[in-house]
Tab-separated table of C-alpha atoms and ligand atoms in Angstrom:
chain	number	residue	atom	x	y	z
A	46	MET	CA	18.078	107.912	51.750
A	47	PRO	CA	15.893	108.104	55.280
A	48	VAL	CA	12.130	107.415	53.845
A	49	LEU	CA	10.883	110.448	56.593
A	50	GLN	CA	13.447	113.087	56.847
A	51	LEU	CA	12.702	116.437	58.904
A	52	GLU	CA	15.641	119.349	58.594
A	53	ASP	CA	15.569	122.436	60.784
A	54	VAL	CA	11.860	122.615	61.106
A	55	ASP	CA	10.177	125.241	62.529
A	56	VAL	CA	6.430	125.636	63.400
A	57	SER	CA	4.583	128.721	65.495
A	58	TYR	CA	0.904	129.641	66.310
A	59	GLY	CA	0.884	133.118	66.056
A	60	LYS	CA	3.795	134.540	68.539
A	61	THR	CA	4.160	131.080	70.209
A	62	GLN	CA	7.088	128.789	68.613
A	63	ALA	CA	5.847	125.232	69.087
A	64	LEU	CA	8.807	123.945	67.189
A	65	ARG	CA	12.615	124.998	66.636
A	66	ASN	CA	15.486	123.643	64.767
A	67	VAL	CA	13.771	120.189	64.985
A	68	SER	CA	15.586	117.738	62.900
A	69	LEU	CA	14.687	113.439	62.712
A	70	GLU	CA	15.472	110.869	60.296
A	71	VAL	CA	13.120	107.723	59.986
A	72	GLU	CA	14.718	104.768	57.796
A	73	GLU	CA	12.569	101.910	55.862
A	74	GLY	CA	11.347	99.430	58.330
A	75	GLU	CA	12.333	101.272	61.723
A	76	ILE	CA	10.613	101.998	64.541
A	77	VAL	CA	11.550	105.502	65.996
A	78	GLY	CA	10.129	106.782	69.063
A	79	VAL	CA	9.621	110.576	70.120
A	80	ILE	CA	8.992	111.221	73.980
A	81	GLY	CA	8.610	114.311	75.742
A	82	PRO	CA	6.102	115.686	78.210
A	83	ASN	CA	2.653	117.601	77.916
A	84	GLY	CA	3.032	120.849	75.108
A	85	ALA	CA	6.489	119.734	73.893
A	86	GLY	CA	5.138	119.847	70.480
A	87	LYS	CA	4.972	116.231	69.570
A	88	THR	CA	1.282	116.347	67.710
A	89	THR	CA	2.481	119.486	65.876
A	90	MET	CA	5.279	117.714	64.761
A	91	LEU	CA	3.015	114.866	63.561
A	92	ASP	CA	0.513	117.327	61.894
A	93	SER	CA	3.422	119.564	60.254
A	94	ILE	CA	4.635	115.467	58.470
A	95	ALA	CA	1.053	114.958	57.637
A	96	GLY	CA	0.685	118.056	55.898
A	97	TYR	CA	-1.525	119.924	58.061
A	98	LYS	CA	0.601	122.569	59.623
A	99	GLU	CA	3.066	125.719	57.683
A	100	TYR	CA	6.474	125.192	58.671
A	101	SER	CA	9.650	126.370	57.783
A	102	GLY	CA	12.547	124.133	56.937
A	103	SER	CA	12.068	121.095	55.261
A	104	ILE	CA	10.024	117.686	55.781
A	105	THR	CA	10.119	115.268	53.169
A	106	TYR	CA	8.502	112.055	52.535
A	107	ASP	CA	10.323	109.436	50.086
A	108	GLY	CA	12.033	112.367	48.736
A	109	THR	CA	8.892	114.855	48.183
A	110	GLU	CA	8.953	118.013	50.166
A	111	VAL	CA	5.350	117.090	52.188
A	112	SER	CA	4.317	120.809	51.622
A	113	GLU	CA	4.262	120.764	47.808
A	114	THR	CA	1.854	117.947	47.804
A	115	SER	CA	-1.689	117.188	49.418
A	116	SER	CA	-2.023	115.496	52.573
A	117	GLY	CA	-4.629	112.898	50.435
A	118	LYS	CA	-1.979	112.416	48.134
A	119	LEU	CA	0.291	111.443	50.948
A	120	VAL	CA	-1.706	109.114	52.611
A	121	ASN	CA	-2.546	107.468	48.971
A	122	ASP	CA	1.345	106.932	49.220
A	123	GLY	CA	1.539	105.282	52.113
A	124	LEU	CA	2.334	107.842	54.941
A	125	VAL	CA	-0.400	107.247	57.513
A	126	TYR	CA	-1.298	109.028	60.704
A	127	CYS	CA	-3.703	107.605	63.496
A	128	THR	CA	-4.297	110.926	65.562
A	129	GLU	CA	-4.347	111.043	69.083
A	130	ASP	CA	-8.176	111.911	69.160
A	131	ARG	CA	-8.618	108.733	67.129
A	132	ASP	CA	-11.228	110.891	64.389
A	133	LEU	CA	-13.391	107.300	64.290
A	134	PHE	CA	-17.106	108.171	62.644
A	135	PRO	CA	-19.081	107.839	66.254
A	136	TYR	CA	-22.576	106.383	64.489
A	137	PHE	CA	-20.458	103.972	62.217
A	138	THR	CA	-19.842	100.063	62.746
A	139	VAL	CA	-16.490	99.104	63.806
A	140	HIS	CA	-16.610	97.082	60.137
A	141	GLU	CA	-17.657	101.080	58.548
A	142	ASN	CA	-15.430	102.681	60.273
A	143	LEU	CA	-12.504	100.096	59.076
A	144	GLN	CA	-13.587	100.285	55.124
A	145	MET	CA	-13.479	103.910	55.515
A	146	GLY	CA	-9.725	103.523	56.193
A	147	ALA	CA	-9.937	101.737	52.652
A	148	GLN	CA	-11.884	104.049	50.881
A	149	PHE	CA	-9.219	105.110	48.517
A	150	ARG	CA	-7.990	101.745	47.535
A	151	SER	CA	-8.843	99.876	44.212
A	152	ASP	CA	-7.969	96.856	44.889
A	153	ASP	CA	-10.934	94.787	46.572
A	154	GLY	CA	-8.423	91.541	47.012
A	155	ALA	CA	-6.161	93.316	48.842
A	156	VAL	CA	-8.551	95.320	51.331
A	157	GLN	CA	-9.879	91.881	51.904
A	158	GLU	CA	-6.408	90.991	53.127
A	159	SER	CA	-6.148	93.928	54.890
A	160	PHE	CA	-9.385	93.001	56.344
A	161	ASP	CA	-8.429	89.917	57.467
A	162	PHE	CA	-5.014	91.103	58.679
A	163	VAL	CA	-6.765	93.834	60.951
A	164	TYR	CA	-9.546	91.296	62.258
A	165	ASP	CA	-6.690	88.611	63.316
A	166	LEU	CA	-4.557	91.234	64.590
A	167	PHE	CA	-7.252	92.576	67.196
A	168	PRO	CA	-10.118	89.766	68.011
A	169	ARG	CA	-11.835	92.292	69.553
A	170	LEU	CA	-12.864	94.281	66.586
A	171	ASP	CA	-13.948	91.178	65.146
A	172	GLU	CA	-16.202	89.954	68.040
A	173	ARG	CA	-17.692	93.083	67.576
A	174	ARG	CA	-17.767	94.038	63.740
A	175	ASP	CA	-21.575	95.706	64.058
A	176	GLN	CA	-21.343	97.238	66.863
A	177	GLU	CA	-21.083	101.349	66.636
A	178	ALA	CA	-17.979	103.136	67.513
A	179	GLN	CA	-18.746	105.156	69.860
A	180	THR	CA	-20.266	102.564	72.235
A	181	MET	CA	-16.641	100.716	72.130
A	182	SER	CA	-14.392	101.272	75.245
A	183	GLY	CA	-11.788	103.346	75.408
A	184	GLY	CA	-9.260	100.486	74.786
A	185	GLU	CA	-11.410	98.870	71.705
A	186	GLN	CA	-11.780	102.503	70.250
A	187	GLN	CA	-7.749	102.935	70.010
A	188	MET	CA	-7.807	99.426	68.704
A	189	LEU	CA	-10.164	100.703	65.764
A	190	ALA	CA	-8.003	103.331	65.418
A	191	LEU	CA	-5.231	101.619	64.464
A	192	GLY	CA	-6.905	98.588	62.578
A	193	ARG	CA	-8.506	101.777	60.489
A	194	ALA	CA	-4.891	103.518	59.486
A	195	LEU	CA	-3.904	99.783	58.364
A	196	MET	CA	-6.786	99.438	56.185
A	197	SER	CA	-4.883	102.481	54.226
A	198	ASP	CA	-1.922	100.185	53.521
A	199	PRO	CA	0.482	102.105	55.179
A	200	ASP	CA	4.254	102.132	54.422
A	201	VAL	CA	5.010	104.204	57.285
A	202	LEU	CA	2.546	104.559	60.125
A	203	MET	CA	2.331	107.643	62.404
A	204	LEU	CA	1.254	107.041	65.498
A	205	ASP	CA	0.129	109.630	68.332
A	206	GLU	CA	-0.024	108.340	71.924
A	207	PRO	CA	-1.844	105.148	70.971
A	208	THR	CA	-1.602	104.396	75.121
A	209	LEU	CA	-3.090	107.632	75.892
A	210	GLY	CA	-5.744	106.853	78.807
A	211	LEU	CA	-5.608	102.868	78.550
A	212	ALA	CA	-5.373	100.281	81.077
A	213	PRO	CA	-2.517	98.362	81.457
A	214	VAL	CA	-3.493	95.018	80.166
A	215	ILE	CA	-5.224	97.115	76.896
A	216	ILE	CA	-2.203	98.394	76.673
A	217	ASP	CA	-0.345	95.016	76.581
A	218	ASP	CA	-2.951	94.389	73.443
A	219	ILE	CA	-1.322	97.358	71.581
A	220	SER	CA	2.089	96.578	72.288
A	221	GLU	CA	1.471	92.722	70.897
A	222	ALA	CA	0.468	94.458	68.018
A	223	LEU	CA	2.983	96.642	67.338
A	224	GLU	CA	5.136	93.643	67.530
A	225	ARG	CA	3.261	92.307	65.087
A	226	LEU	CA	3.611	95.027	62.468
A	227	GLN	CA	7.669	95.252	63.610
A	228	ASP	CA	8.049	91.892	62.430
A	229	GLU	CA	5.831	92.561	58.815
A	230	GLY	CA	8.530	95.205	58.555
A	231	LEU	CA	6.304	98.324	58.959
A	232	THR	CA	8.006	101.561	59.760
A	233	ILE	CA	6.814	103.477	62.764
A	234	LEU	CA	7.117	106.790	63.626
A	235	LEU	CA	6.073	106.482	67.482
A	236	VAL	CA	5.117	109.557	69.158
A	237	GLU	CA	4.023	108.986	73.080
A	238	GLN	CA	4.593	110.263	76.752
A	239	ASN	CA	4.857	107.060	77.970
A	240	SER	CA	8.444	106.600	77.569
A	241	THR	CA	8.370	103.120	79.053
A	242	PHE	CA	6.613	101.934	76.251
A	243	ALA	CA	8.384	104.031	73.620
A	244	LEU	CA	11.518	102.696	74.743
A	245	ARG	CA	9.824	99.095	74.647
A	246	HIS	CA	9.385	99.276	71.364
A	247	ALA	CA	11.496	101.732	69.539
A	248	GLU	CA	15.219	100.760	68.225
A	249	ARG	CA	15.753	104.529	68.232
A	250	LEU	CA	14.329	107.533	70.019
A	251	TYR	CA	14.389	111.320	70.029
A	252	LEU	CA	13.933	113.654	73.078
A	253	LEU	CA	11.384	116.683	72.486
A	254	GLU	CA	11.126	119.228	74.907
A	255	GLN	CA	9.977	122.579	74.875
A	256	GLY	CA	9.747	121.982	70.424
A	257	SER	CA	13.432	121.220	70.294
A	258	ILE	CA	15.290	117.979	69.880
A	259	GLU	CA	17.263	117.598	73.657
A	260	LEU	CA	18.457	114.122	73.123
A	261	SER	CA	18.639	110.891	70.610
A	262	GLY	CA	20.075	107.413	70.143
A	263	THR	CA	19.297	104.054	70.401
A	264	ALA	CA	16.695	102.633	73.135
A	265	ASP	CA	19.799	101.167	75.179
A	266	GLU	CA	21.693	104.625	75.399
A	267	LEU	CA	18.647	106.396	76.331
A	268	ARG	CA	17.428	103.791	78.575
A	269	ASP	CA	20.974	104.273	80.397
A	270	ASP	CA	21.045	108.031	80.273
A	271	ASP	CA	20.735	109.394	83.557
A	272	TYR	CA	18.366	112.205	82.711
A	273	ILE	CA	16.137	110.102	80.826
A	274	ARG	CA	16.016	107.983	83.566
A	275	ASP	CA	15.161	110.379	86.356
A	276	ALA	CA	12.507	112.574	84.323
A	277	TYR	CA	10.952	110.044	82.354
A	278	VAL	CA	11.221	106.489	83.503
A	279	GLY	CA	11.170	106.746	86.687
A	280	VAL	CA	13.021	104.341	89.196
A	281	THR	CA	12.413	101.024	88.047
B	401	ATP	P1	0.655	116.819	74.648
B	401	ATP	O1	1.194	115.670	74.664
B	401	ATP	O2	-0.426	117.620	75.782
B	401	ATP	O3	-0.629	116.396	73.489
B	401	ATP	P2	2.138	117.786	72.458
B	401	ATP	O4	3.618	117.682	72.768
B	401	ATP	O5	1.520	116.817	71.052
B	401	ATP	O6	1.275	117.946	73.757
B	401	ATP	P3	1.047	119.982	71.119
B	401	ATP	O7	0.009	119.910	70.964
B	401	ATP	O8	2.100	119.939	69.587
B	401	ATP	O9	2.699	119.308	72.472
B	401	ATP	O10	1.910	121.706	71.156
B	401	ATP	C1	2.821	122.125	71.433
B	401	ATP	C2	2.875	124.128	71.787
B	401	ATP	O11	2.356	124.343	70.786
B	401	ATP	C3	1.824	123.827	73.338
B	401	ATP	O12	2.640	125.008	73.683
B	401	ATP	C4	0.735	124.391	72.396
B	401	ATP	O13	-0.077	124.926	73.754
B	401	ATP	C5	0.918	124.682	71.540
B	401	ATP	N1	-0.104	125.023	70.425
B	401	ATP	C6	-0.725	123.383	69.562
B	401	ATP	N2	-1.996	123.848	69.028
B	401	ATP	C7	-1.747	125.397	69.037
B	401	ATP	C8	-3.360	125.872	68.280
B	401	ATP	N3	-3.830	125.974	67.503
B	401	ATP	N4	-2.915	127.661	68.598
B	401	ATP	C9	-2.208	127.671	69.329
B	401	ATP	N5	-0.993	127.182	70.439
B	401	ATP	C10	-1.113	125.767	69.799
């Protein structure tokens, strides 16, 4: 059974339908990508999975309908969301922000292991433990947001546009981190406008356009698809 499953999901904002008939599956251990242009509904989809939006259809995490539980319970059960706007605590230090990610965990030993893992994954955060989050660069803030999500000990990590606005050299750091997380067997739902990045990391992908899934397939299939190549990847 897929760990995450969407079936015929519709979401509307008043008269605007942001998602229509969206069906998608994520199996344990997979990295699944969702690509699509501005306004396609990508963030709405992740917000709905995280329990922040009303929807019709079905969204299950570990077999439980997400509308029948709470956002907090979903996080405790391992469904962790790293939002596009990062949601850091600007006046808290790097270390304090990471601690916030672990606030509902009670096993101090395991939390310390997560700190060690995150600081090893992002040495820049290690160097800047006592720096206020608001004074970090955009790339460092993205690392911090990702680090804080990892401090919640996710089973499934949802990432909304982790490369947005970042310089290529920082995107490489995020890429390396994702590869390590993949090696660890973490399940990831990666939402990206940056199709090249998503095609590099995801094993399977869905194309979302105007609220609908228009295409899906393996990374190899989508890389070879004329429409994807012309509209999303460009001439390489
Ligand atoms: P982006 O990459 O630009 O963040 P997206 O694919 O994440 O885009 P969404 O933010 O999910 O797209 O938006 C999907 C559609 O829903 C858009 O047409 C958007 O204008 C609309 N929308 C999103 N949030 C609201 C809201 N709070 N009220 C009304 N319409 C909204």
